Short mmCIF file of C-alpha atoms in Angstrom, two decimals:
data_model
loop_
_atom_site.label_atom_id
_atom_site.label_comp_id
_atom_site.label_asym_id
_atom_site.label_seq_id
_atom_site.Cartn_x
_atom_site.Cartn_y
_atom_site.Cartn_z
CA UNK A 1 -56.14 -13.97 -2.72
CA UNK A 2 -57.41 -11.59 -5.42
CA UNK A 3 -56.85 -7.83 -5.91
CA UNK A 4 -58.28 -5.62 -8.69
CA UNK A 5 -56.14 -2.85 -10.26
CA UNK A 6 -57.51 -1.78 -13.68
CA UNK A 7 -57.61 -4.94 -15.84
CA UNK A 8 -55.09 -6.77 -13.68
CA UNK A 9 -55.96 -9.98 -11.91
CA UNK A 10 -53.77 -12.04 -9.68
CA UNK A 11 -54.39 -15.46 -8.25
CA UNK A 12 -52.05 -17.06 -5.74
CA UNK A 13 -52.04 -20.74 -4.98
CA UNK A 14 -50.12 -22.27 -2.13
CA UNK A 15 -49.62 -26.02 -2.39
CA UNK A 16 -48.00 -28.03 0.31
CA UNK A 17 -46.28 -31.38 0.03
CA UNK A 18 -45.28 -33.15 3.17
CA UNK A 19 -42.29 -35.37 2.76
CA UNK A 20 -40.96 -37.16 5.89
CA UNK A 21 -39.55 -34.34 8.15
CA UNK A 22 -39.53 -31.58 5.50
CA UNK A 23 -42.14 -29.26 3.99
CA UNK A 24 -41.70 -27.88 0.45
CA UNK A 25 -43.98 -25.18 -0.95
CA UNK A 26 -44.83 -24.11 -4.50
CA UNK A 27 -46.15 -20.71 -5.52
CA UNK A 28 -47.84 -20.17 -8.89
CA UNK A 29 -48.90 -16.66 -9.84
CA UNK A 30 -51.04 -15.98 -12.91
CA UNK A 31 -51.23 -12.42 -14.28
CA UNK A 32 -53.74 -11.37 -16.91
CA UNK A 33 -53.48 -7.96 -18.59
CA UNK A 34 -56.42 -6.71 -20.61
CA UNK A 35 -56.96 -8.81 -23.75
CA UNK A 36 -53.58 -10.49 -23.50
CA UNK A 37 -53.23 -14.18 -22.73
CA UNK A 38 -52.45 -15.01 -19.09
CA UNK A 39 -48.80 -15.42 -18.13
CA UNK A 40 -47.66 -17.96 -15.56
CA UNK A 41 -45.00 -16.78 -13.11
CA UNK A 42 -43.78 -19.93 -11.40
CA UNK A 43 -41.63 -19.93 -8.22
CA UNK A 44 -40.41 -23.03 -6.48
CA UNK A 45 -39.61 -22.68 -2.75
CA UNK A 46 -37.69 -25.55 -1.22
CA UNK A 47 -36.31 -25.50 2.33
CA UNK A 48 -36.38 -21.72 2.39
CA UNK A 49 -34.69 -21.26 -0.98
CA UNK A 50 -36.74 -19.67 -3.80
CA UNK A 51 -36.06 -20.56 -7.44
CA UNK A 52 -37.80 -18.78 -10.32
CA UNK A 53 -38.76 -20.99 -13.29
CA UNK A 54 -39.63 -17.97 -15.45
CA UNK A 55 -42.76 -16.96 -17.33
CA UNK A 56 -44.60 -19.19 -19.82
CA UNK A 57 -47.23 -17.77 -22.14
CA UNK A 58 -50.51 -19.70 -22.14
CA UNK A 59 -51.76 -21.56 -25.29
CA UNK A 60 -54.86 -20.39 -27.05
CA UNK A 61 -56.66 -23.54 -28.35
CA UNK A 62 -57.43 -23.76 -32.05
CA UNK A 63 -58.45 -26.48 -34.51
CA UNK A 64 -55.56 -28.24 -36.29
CA UNK A 65 -56.80 -31.66 -37.44
CA UNK A 66 -54.61 -33.24 -40.10
CA UNK A 67 -54.49 -36.64 -41.81
CA UNK A 68 -51.81 -38.96 -40.47
CA UNK A 69 -48.54 -39.57 -42.28
CA UNK A 70 -49.54 -43.22 -42.64
CA UNK A 71 -52.72 -42.28 -44.47
CA UNK A 72 -50.79 -39.95 -46.77
CA UNK A 73 -48.35 -42.72 -47.65
CA UNK A 74 -51.13 -45.23 -48.41
CA UNK A 75 -51.52 -45.65 -52.16
CA UNK A 76 -53.35 -48.33 -54.15
CA UNK A 77 -52.08 -48.44 -57.77
CA UNK A 78 -55.25 -50.15 -59.02
CA UNK A 79 -57.56 -47.54 -57.54
CA UNK A 80 -55.26 -44.70 -58.60
CA UNK A 81 -55.41 -45.84 -62.23
CA UNK A 82 -58.96 -47.17 -62.48
CA UNK A 83 -60.55 -44.25 -60.63
CA UNK A 84 -58.94 -41.77 -63.03
CA UNK A 85 -60.15 -43.58 -66.14
CA UNK A 86 -62.85 -41.12 -67.12
CA UNK A 87 -64.53 -43.22 -69.75
CA UNK A 88 -68.08 -44.36 -70.40
CA UNK A 89 -68.87 -47.77 -71.92
CA UNK A 90 -70.59 -48.04 -75.28
CA UNK A 91 -74.32 -47.66 -74.46
CA UNK A 92 -75.20 -50.00 -77.35
CA UNK A 93 -73.31 -52.92 -75.80
CA UNK A 94 -73.78 -54.57 -72.41
CA UNK A 95 -70.77 -54.19 -70.13
CA UNK A 96 -68.57 -57.26 -69.71
CA UNK A 97 -66.24 -56.86 -66.76
CA UNK A 98 -63.10 -58.98 -66.91
CA UNK A 99 -61.38 -56.86 -64.29
CA UNK A 100 -62.50 -57.91 -60.81
CA UNK A 101 -60.91 -60.92 -59.11
CA UNK A 102 -64.15 -61.89 -57.39
CA UNK A 103 -65.41 -65.33 -58.52
CA UNK A 104 -68.91 -64.69 -57.15
CA UNK A 105 -69.83 -61.71 -59.36
CA UNK A 106 -71.75 -63.53 -62.09
CA UNK A 107 -73.28 -66.32 -60.00
CA UNK A 108 -71.85 -69.09 -62.17
CA UNK A 109 -69.40 -70.20 -59.46
CA UNK A 110 -71.37 -70.69 -56.23
CA UNK A 111 -69.78 -72.23 -53.18
CA UNK A 112 -70.64 -75.79 -52.22
CA UNK A 113 -73.85 -76.60 -50.32
CA UNK A 114 -71.80 -78.28 -47.60
CA UNK A 115 -69.98 -74.98 -47.00
CA UNK A 116 -73.25 -73.06 -46.74
CA UNK A 117 -74.86 -75.63 -44.43
CA UNK A 118 -71.88 -75.54 -42.11
CA UNK A 119 -72.30 -71.79 -41.59
CA UNK A 120 -76.10 -72.06 -41.19
CA UNK A 121 -75.76 -74.68 -38.47
CA UNK A 122 -73.20 -72.62 -36.59
CA UNK A 123 -75.44 -69.56 -36.83
CA UNK A 124 -78.45 -71.49 -35.55
CA UNK A 125 -76.45 -72.94 -32.66
CA UNK A 126 -75.87 -69.52 -31.12
CA UNK A 127 -72.52 -70.74 -29.78
CA UNK A 128 -70.28 -68.42 -31.81
CA UNK A 129 -71.79 -64.97 -31.23
CA UNK A 130 -69.17 -63.72 -28.79
CA UNK A 131 -65.56 -62.63 -28.93
CA UNK A 132 -62.91 -65.16 -29.88
CA UNK A 133 -59.20 -64.98 -29.02
CA UNK A 134 -57.45 -62.54 -31.36
CA UNK A 135 -55.53 -65.40 -33.02
CA UNK A 136 -58.68 -67.50 -33.42
CA UNK A 137 -60.33 -70.30 -31.49
CA UNK A 138 -57.93 -73.08 -30.54
CA UNK A 139 -60.15 -75.73 -32.13
CA UNK A 140 -60.23 -73.79 -35.42
CA UNK A 141 -56.46 -73.35 -35.43
CA UNK A 142 -56.17 -77.11 -34.87
CA UNK A 143 -58.47 -77.72 -37.86
CA UNK A 144 -56.35 -75.57 -40.18
CA UNK A 145 -53.12 -77.14 -38.90
CA UNK A 146 -54.50 -80.63 -39.49
CA UNK A 147 -55.66 -79.74 -43.01
CA UNK A 148 -52.32 -78.32 -44.18
CA UNK A 149 -49.86 -80.38 -42.13
CA UNK A 150 -47.73 -82.93 -43.96
CA UNK A 151 -44.52 -84.83 -43.16
CA UNK A 152 -42.43 -82.37 -45.21
CA UNK A 153 -43.93 -79.34 -43.42
CA UNK A 154 -45.63 -80.35 -40.15
CA UNK A 155 -47.95 -77.90 -38.42
CA UNK A 156 -49.57 -77.63 -35.00
CA UNK A 157 -52.24 -75.25 -33.73
CA UNK A 158 -49.60 -72.86 -32.36
CA UNK A 159 -48.29 -72.48 -35.93
CA UNK A 160 -51.60 -71.01 -37.14
CA UNK A 161 -52.83 -67.41 -36.78
CA UNK A 162 -56.38 -66.85 -38.05
CA UNK A 163 -56.96 -63.48 -39.76
CA UNK A 164 -59.65 -61.39 -41.38
CA UNK A 165 -59.01 -62.64 -44.90
CA UNK A 166 -55.70 -63.28 -46.63
CA UNK A 167 -55.16 -59.53 -46.99
CA UNK A 168 -54.85 -59.15 -43.23
CA UNK A 169 -52.60 -62.19 -43.11
CA UNK A 170 -50.24 -60.45 -45.55
CA UNK A 171 -50.46 -57.22 -43.55
CA UNK A 172 -49.57 -58.94 -40.26
CA UNK A 173 -46.75 -60.92 -41.88
CA UNK A 174 -45.23 -57.75 -43.34
CA UNK A 175 -45.67 -55.86 -40.08
CA UNK A 176 -43.89 -58.53 -38.03
CA UNK A 177 -40.98 -59.01 -40.47
CA UNK A 178 -40.13 -55.45 -41.56
CA UNK A 179 -39.43 -52.12 -39.89
CA UNK A 180 -39.77 -48.67 -41.47
CA UNK A 181 -36.65 -48.02 -43.55
CA UNK A 182 -36.18 -51.67 -44.48
CA UNK A 183 -37.13 -53.11 -47.88
CA UNK A 184 -39.07 -56.08 -49.20
CA UNK A 185 -38.73 -57.89 -52.53
CA UNK A 186 -41.97 -57.94 -54.54
CA UNK A 187 -42.77 -59.59 -57.91
CA UNK A 188 -43.29 -57.53 -61.07
CA UNK A 189 -45.98 -58.00 -62.28
CA UNK A 190 -47.52 -58.57 -58.88
CA UNK A 191 -50.54 -58.05 -56.66
CA UNK A 192 -50.78 -54.32 -55.90
CA UNK A 193 -51.65 -54.80 -52.21
CA UNK A 194 -48.03 -55.65 -51.34
CA UNK A 195 -46.90 -52.16 -52.33
CA UNK A 196 -49.93 -50.47 -50.78
CA UNK A 197 -49.31 -52.06 -47.39
CA UNK A 198 -45.54 -51.65 -47.44
CA UNK A 199 -45.52 -47.94 -48.34
CA UNK A 200 -48.09 -47.15 -45.67
CA UNK A 201 -45.73 -48.76 -43.13
CA UNK A 202 -42.68 -46.84 -44.37
CA UNK A 203 -41.18 -49.97 -45.95
CA UNK A 204 -39.39 -49.67 -49.29
CA UNK A 205 -40.50 -51.91 -52.16
CA UNK A 206 -37.96 -53.45 -54.54
CA UNK A 207 -39.49 -55.06 -57.63
CA UNK A 208 -37.97 -58.23 -59.05
CA UNK A 209 -38.86 -59.30 -62.59
CA UNK A 210 -40.97 -62.22 -63.74
CA UNK A 211 -40.28 -63.54 -67.24
CA UNK A 212 -43.30 -63.92 -69.57
CA UNK A 213 -41.27 -65.95 -72.07
CA UNK A 214 -40.66 -68.51 -69.28
CA UNK A 215 -44.28 -68.73 -68.12
CA UNK A 216 -43.62 -65.96 -65.59
CA UNK A 217 -40.79 -67.66 -63.72
CA UNK A 218 -38.69 -65.37 -61.51
CA UNK A 219 -35.57 -63.77 -62.95
CA UNK A 220 -33.43 -65.24 -60.18
CA UNK A 221 -30.30 -63.27 -61.04
CA UNK A 222 -32.22 -60.01 -60.90
CA UNK A 223 -33.91 -61.07 -57.67
CA UNK A 224 -30.64 -61.81 -55.90
CA UNK A 225 -29.06 -58.56 -57.11
CA UNK A 226 -31.70 -56.59 -55.17
CA UNK A 227 -30.87 -58.07 -51.75
CA UNK A 228 -29.01 -55.83 -49.33
CA UNK A 229 -28.52 -55.49 -45.57
CA UNK A 230 -31.94 -53.83 -45.22
CA UNK A 231 -33.92 -56.57 -46.98
CA UNK A 232 -36.53 -57.91 -44.55
CA UNK A 233 -38.31 -60.54 -46.65
CA UNK A 234 -39.04 -61.96 -50.09
CA UNK A 235 -42.66 -62.21 -51.25
CA UNK A 236 -43.40 -65.24 -53.43
CA UNK A 237 -46.90 -65.41 -54.94
CA UNK A 238 -47.66 -68.89 -56.29
CA UNK A 239 -50.06 -69.55 -58.03
CA UNK A 240 -49.90 -65.99 -59.27
CA UNK A 241 -52.20 -63.02 -59.43
CA UNK A 242 -52.11 -61.45 -62.04
CA UNK A 243 -50.23 -64.03 -64.14
CA UNK A 244 -52.09 -67.29 -63.56
CA UNK A 245 -48.69 -69.00 -63.44
CA UNK A 246 -47.67 -71.96 -61.27
CA UNK A 247 -44.03 -72.54 -60.37
CA UNK A 248 -42.47 -75.96 -60.89
CA UNK A 249 -40.81 -77.85 -58.07
CA UNK A 250 -37.34 -77.17 -59.50
CA UNK A 251 -38.02 -73.43 -59.79
CA UNK A 252 -39.27 -73.26 -56.21
CA UNK A 253 -36.07 -74.99 -55.09
CA UNK A 254 -34.01 -72.36 -56.91
CA UNK A 255 -35.97 -69.59 -55.18
CA UNK A 256 -35.31 -71.23 -51.83
CA UNK A 257 -31.60 -71.46 -52.67
CA UNK A 258 -31.46 -67.68 -53.19
CA UNK A 259 -33.31 -67.06 -49.92
CA UNK A 260 -31.01 -69.46 -48.08
CA UNK A 261 -27.80 -67.90 -49.46
CA UNK A 262 -28.97 -64.42 -48.55
CA UNK A 263 -30.63 -65.40 -45.24
CA UNK A 264 -33.91 -63.75 -46.24
CA UNK A 265 -37.22 -65.17 -44.93
CA UNK A 266 -40.12 -65.76 -47.32
CA UNK A 267 -43.65 -64.44 -47.17
CA UNK A 268 -45.57 -66.90 -49.35
CA UNK A 269 -48.88 -65.62 -50.71
CA UNK A 270 -50.63 -68.92 -51.44
CA UNK A 271 -54.26 -67.79 -51.49
CA UNK A 272 -54.62 -69.65 -54.84
CA UNK A 273 -52.97 -72.78 -53.46
CA UNK A 274 -54.31 -75.99 -55.10
CA UNK A 275 -56.16 -73.92 -57.73
CA UNK A 276 -54.14 -75.37 -60.59
CA UNK A 277 -55.22 -77.05 -63.79
CA UNK A 278 -55.09 -80.80 -64.31
CA UNK A 279 -51.87 -80.79 -66.31
CA UNK A 280 -50.00 -78.97 -63.54
CA UNK A 281 -49.01 -79.67 -59.92
CA UNK A 282 -49.03 -77.20 -57.04
CA UNK A 283 -46.46 -77.57 -54.26
CA UNK A 284 -46.48 -75.31 -51.20
CA UNK A 285 -43.02 -73.78 -50.97
CA UNK A 286 -42.69 -74.77 -47.30
CA UNK A 287 -42.76 -78.46 -48.22
CA UNK A 288 -39.48 -77.97 -50.11
CA UNK A 289 -37.66 -75.84 -47.54
CA UNK A 290 -35.07 -77.33 -45.24
CA UNK A 291 -33.89 -74.14 -43.55
CA UNK A 292 -35.62 -71.03 -44.93
CA UNK A 293 -38.31 -69.80 -42.50
CA UNK A 294 -41.65 -69.10 -44.19
CA UNK A 295 -44.88 -67.33 -43.32
CA UNK A 296 -47.50 -68.78 -45.66
CA UNK A 297 -50.68 -66.72 -46.13
CA UNK A 298 -53.92 -68.29 -47.33
CA UNK A 299 -57.65 -68.35 -46.77
CA UNK A 300 -61.11 -69.44 -47.89
CA UNK A 301 -61.70 -66.64 -50.41
CA UNK A 302 -60.71 -68.18 -53.72
CA UNK A 303 -60.70 -71.96 -53.48
CA UNK A 304 -63.99 -72.06 -51.58
CA UNK A 305 -65.42 -69.10 -53.57
CA UNK A 306 -66.38 -66.97 -50.53
CA UNK A 307 -64.14 -63.86 -50.59
CA UNK A 308 -66.66 -61.83 -48.59
CA UNK A 309 -66.49 -64.17 -45.60
CA UNK A 310 -63.07 -62.74 -44.70
CA UNK A 311 -61.38 -65.82 -43.33
CA UNK A 312 -57.63 -66.14 -43.74
CA UNK A 313 -54.61 -67.53 -41.93
CA UNK A 314 -50.87 -67.41 -41.49
CA UNK A 315 -49.02 -70.72 -41.33
CA UNK A 316 -45.67 -70.47 -39.53
CA UNK A 317 -43.00 -72.81 -40.94
CA UNK A 318 -39.80 -72.58 -38.91
CA UNK A 319 -38.16 -75.99 -38.49
CA UNK A 320 -34.73 -74.51 -37.74
CA UNK A 321 -36.19 -72.15 -35.10
CA UNK A 322 -34.91 -69.07 -36.95
CA UNK A 323 -38.08 -67.10 -36.24
CA UNK A 324 -38.03 -68.39 -32.68
CA UNK A 325 -40.50 -67.01 -30.15
CA UNK A 326 -39.93 -63.43 -31.25
CA UNK A 327 -41.83 -63.67 -34.55
CA UNK A 328 -44.57 -65.83 -33.04
CA UNK A 329 -45.06 -63.47 -30.11
CA UNK A 330 -44.96 -60.52 -32.49
CA UNK A 331 -47.76 -61.99 -34.61
CA UNK A 332 -49.87 -62.58 -31.50
CA UNK A 333 -49.37 -59.00 -30.34
CA UNK A 334 -50.17 -57.60 -33.78
CA UNK A 335 -53.32 -59.73 -33.99
CA UNK A 336 -54.50 -58.12 -30.75
CA UNK A 337 -54.94 -54.75 -32.44
CA UNK A 338 -58.36 -56.01 -33.57
CA UNK A 339 -60.53 -58.80 -32.20
CA UNK A 340 -59.87 -61.41 -34.84
CA UNK A 341 -61.82 -62.84 -37.79
CA UNK A 342 -65.54 -63.62 -38.00
CA UNK A 343 -66.50 -66.10 -35.27
CA UNK A 344 -69.39 -67.58 -37.28
CA UNK A 345 -67.06 -68.62 -40.07
CA UNK A 346 -64.52 -69.84 -37.52
CA UNK A 347 -67.16 -72.11 -36.04
CA UNK A 348 -67.82 -73.64 -39.46
CA UNK A 349 -64.16 -73.85 -40.46
CA UNK A 350 -63.43 -77.46 -39.50
CA UNK A 351 -66.45 -78.71 -41.41
CA UNK A 352 -65.66 -76.52 -44.43
CA UNK A 353 -62.09 -77.78 -44.62
CA UNK A 354 -62.75 -81.44 -44.01
CA UNK A 355 -66.20 -82.05 -45.52
CA UNK A 356 -66.21 -80.08 -48.76
CA UNK A 357 -66.46 -82.81 -51.43
CA UNK A 358 -63.56 -83.19 -53.89
CA UNK A 359 -66.00 -82.85 -56.84
CA UNK A 360 -66.59 -79.22 -55.89
CA UNK A 361 -62.92 -78.32 -56.35
CA UNK A 362 -62.73 -80.38 -59.54
CA UNK A 363 -65.80 -78.71 -61.08
CA UNK A 364 -64.52 -75.21 -60.28
CA UNK A 365 -61.15 -75.93 -61.88
CA UNK A 366 -62.80 -77.51 -64.93
CA UNK A 367 -64.74 -74.28 -65.55
CA UNK A 368 -61.64 -72.13 -65.08
CA UNK A 369 -59.52 -74.37 -67.32
CA UNK A 370 -62.15 -74.35 -70.05
CA UNK A 371 -62.37 -70.54 -69.95
CA UNK A 372 -58.58 -70.21 -69.88
CA UNK A 373 -58.19 -72.45 -72.95
CA UNK A 374 -60.97 -70.68 -74.79
CA UNK A 375 -59.60 -67.21 -74.01
CA UNK A 376 -55.99 -68.15 -74.79
CA UNK A 377 -56.91 -69.66 -78.15
CA UNK A 378 -59.13 -66.74 -79.15
CA UNK A 379 -56.68 -64.01 -78.18
CA UNK A 380 -53.71 -65.86 -79.70
CA UNK A 381 -55.40 -65.59 -83.08
CA UNK A 382 -55.69 -61.79 -82.88
CA UNK A 383 -52.86 -59.86 -84.58
CA UNK A 384 -51.12 -57.56 -82.12
CA UNK A 385 -51.91 -59.59 -78.98
CA UNK A 386 -49.70 -62.18 -77.28
CA UNK A 387 -51.43 -63.96 -74.36
CA UNK A 388 -49.35 -66.02 -71.94
CA UNK A 389 -50.98 -69.40 -71.22
CA UNK A 390 -52.00 -69.69 -67.55
CA UNK A 391 -51.64 -72.84 -65.44
CA UNK A 392 -53.91 -71.96 -62.52
CA UNK A 393 -55.56 -69.27 -60.39
CA UNK A 394 -58.18 -67.09 -62.15
CA UNK A 395 -56.22 -64.87 -64.54
CA UNK A 396 -54.51 -64.55 -67.88
CA UNK A 397 -52.03 -61.87 -68.95
CA UNK A 398 -51.98 -60.52 -72.50
CA UNK A 399 -49.17 -58.55 -74.12
CA UNK A 400 -50.16 -55.65 -76.38
CA UNK A 401 -47.71 -55.21 -79.25
CA UNK A 402 -47.93 -51.45 -78.95
CA UNK A 403 -46.02 -50.82 -82.18
CA UNK A 404 -49.07 -52.18 -84.01
CA UNK A 405 -51.45 -49.86 -82.16
CA UNK A 406 -49.61 -46.54 -82.55
CA UNK A 407 -52.66 -44.38 -81.86
CA UNK A 408 -52.53 -45.53 -78.21
CA UNK A 409 -49.82 -44.25 -75.89
CA UNK A 410 -49.90 -47.17 -73.48
CA UNK A 411 -51.93 -50.02 -72.00
CA UNK A 412 -54.10 -47.65 -69.97
CA UNK A 413 -55.22 -45.80 -73.10
CA UNK A 414 -55.72 -49.12 -74.93
CA UNK A 415 -58.01 -50.48 -72.22
CA UNK A 416 -59.88 -47.16 -71.90
CA UNK A 417 -60.76 -47.26 -75.58
CA UNK A 418 -61.71 -50.94 -75.28
CA UNK A 419 -64.29 -49.87 -72.69
CA UNK A 420 -65.64 -46.90 -74.61
CA UNK A 421 -65.94 -48.78 -77.91
CA UNK A 422 -66.70 -52.37 -76.88
CA UNK A 423 -67.85 -52.13 -73.23
CA UNK A 424 -65.22 -54.73 -72.24
CA UNK A 425 -63.33 -53.84 -69.07
CA UNK A 426 -59.86 -55.39 -68.54
CA UNK A 427 -57.28 -54.11 -66.08
CA UNK A 428 -54.25 -52.43 -67.66
CA UNK A 429 -51.14 -54.15 -66.31
CA UNK A 430 -49.68 -50.80 -65.31
CA UNK A 431 -51.76 -51.55 -62.20
CA UNK A 432 -49.30 -54.39 -61.57
CA UNK A 433 -46.16 -52.38 -62.45
CA UNK A 434 -46.01 -54.06 -65.88
CA UNK A 435 -46.98 -51.72 -68.75
CA UNK A 436 -48.19 -52.79 -72.20
CA UNK A 437 -50.06 -55.84 -70.94
CA UNK A 438 -53.60 -56.28 -69.69
CA UNK A 439 -55.13 -58.83 -67.31
CA UNK A 440 -58.22 -60.93 -68.07
CA UNK A 441 -60.28 -62.55 -65.29
CA UNK A 442 -61.46 -65.99 -66.43
CA UNK A 443 -64.27 -66.60 -63.90
CA UNK A 444 -67.08 -65.29 -66.14
CA UNK A 445 -69.68 -67.60 -67.76
CA UNK A 446 -68.49 -69.24 -70.97
CA UNK A 447 -70.88 -67.36 -73.27
CA UNK A 448 -69.67 -64.08 -71.79
CA UNK A 449 -66.06 -65.13 -72.28
CA UNK A 450 -66.78 -65.88 -75.94
CA UNK A 451 -68.54 -62.56 -76.45
CA UNK A 452 -65.72 -60.63 -74.75
CA UNK A 453 -63.08 -62.28 -76.94
CA UNK A 454 -65.14 -61.52 -80.04
CA UNK A 455 -65.36 -57.85 -79.08
CA UNK A 456 -61.64 -57.66 -78.30
CA UNK A 457 -60.96 -59.12 -81.75
CA UNK A 458 -63.24 -56.52 -83.38
CA UNK A 459 -61.50 -53.75 -81.45
CA UNK A 460 -58.01 -54.89 -82.42
CA UNK A 461 -58.93 -55.35 -86.07
CA UNK A 462 -60.25 -51.79 -86.08
CA UNK A 463 -57.04 -50.29 -84.67
CA UNK A 464 -54.29 -52.68 -85.76
CA UNK A 465 -51.60 -51.23 -88.02
CA UNK A 466 -49.06 -53.33 -89.89
CA UNK A 467 -45.43 -52.24 -89.89
CA UNK A 468 -45.91 -49.81 -92.82
CA UNK A 469 -49.19 -48.39 -91.51
CA UNK A 470 -47.71 -47.85 -88.09
CA UNK A 471 -44.75 -45.97 -89.56
CA UNK A 472 -47.06 -43.76 -91.64
CA UNK A 473 -49.14 -42.93 -88.57
CA UNK A 474 -46.02 -42.06 -86.59
CA UNK A 475 -44.90 -39.72 -89.39
CA UNK A 476 -48.31 -38.01 -89.36
CA UNK A 477 -47.89 -37.33 -85.67
#
């Protein structure tokens, strides 16, 4: 029913609901006055009794699109520092980038032909163009389990979750182990992604120290002092980015002892597993654990030199059934948020793992070891620099004795000037929460490594101040 009086309008709706032997009725009246928003006058009539629910002013729609809290909390220290380095390289010198941990950049470290053929054959077969289970094909999980299983740390297909690169493996492992408000223990210096992921999830990061004078072993006393009732997991990165260090068997056992005493599970970032030099031995931490549950994250990116293929995995080590079904089921559910890693690479995975010739790994490590030795020797001879000898992975950390370079405030300013004067780009270790160091990537061709070291030497000789010179410069300031 509608009546018109001036600008008034009234609509009446009568809705009936039949319920067994009783009829209830609802009356909604909407009044609009001039330019004012409509007002709802709601009456509920039940079995003859009328109840007024009052008047509610209508909402006028308007745009209010805002970024999520998760996006606001997401912060990448590397990007935050590098993107704000407003510096141009020396136009008279070709740029040498020793900053990016991508072994494919210069073309001197191609993957093996067997790896490439495996993917080509899968692509030509047309059998892997559809969706796979979110945790990966069963046959591919079996292949990974068979490759990494050993008597000390046995694995079955159900212990493997395939992921889109090792980065997603770390993300899923963090997401299943920690809730917002809890904390995780992260190495300093350490890979910046741990902090980026944790903060976006509302997880606190506690940094434990690595000791450069002990080849970057963990300060175990400091580590254990950080544990509290809200600690969800301990991240152990071995071999290390950015340090290039490899933990000994005895040190790994001491780490496990801390985790066991404190009942803290371990997230092991082992993407550089087996990438160690000939005079060193790599041992997966799970092979030494008797009771500490471990989620080990790895992938094809580094050892097989195909980071862009985005194939990673989580290996679940839980011989005491501490994780139980809850963590396994949680990982499966989290993996279902997306549709899993690339199916083409999955199809080739068994062949990649089991048919890549041993010479390929050996040749890659020989190149990395040669570059590491060359770089370490060259930088050790430069006054004001103190490199720490690496034992694996693709990196080398160098201490800047800042007292001998007083015109620079910190490692960021040092590396900025290195770019502008010598066109050599190294990452300041502030990116890894460790100021007054810089990181060198050792995957470049040998001649480029030699040229970079020569330029770094020239730069340091230009700016180095002995004790007296440094004091005079400080007084001038």
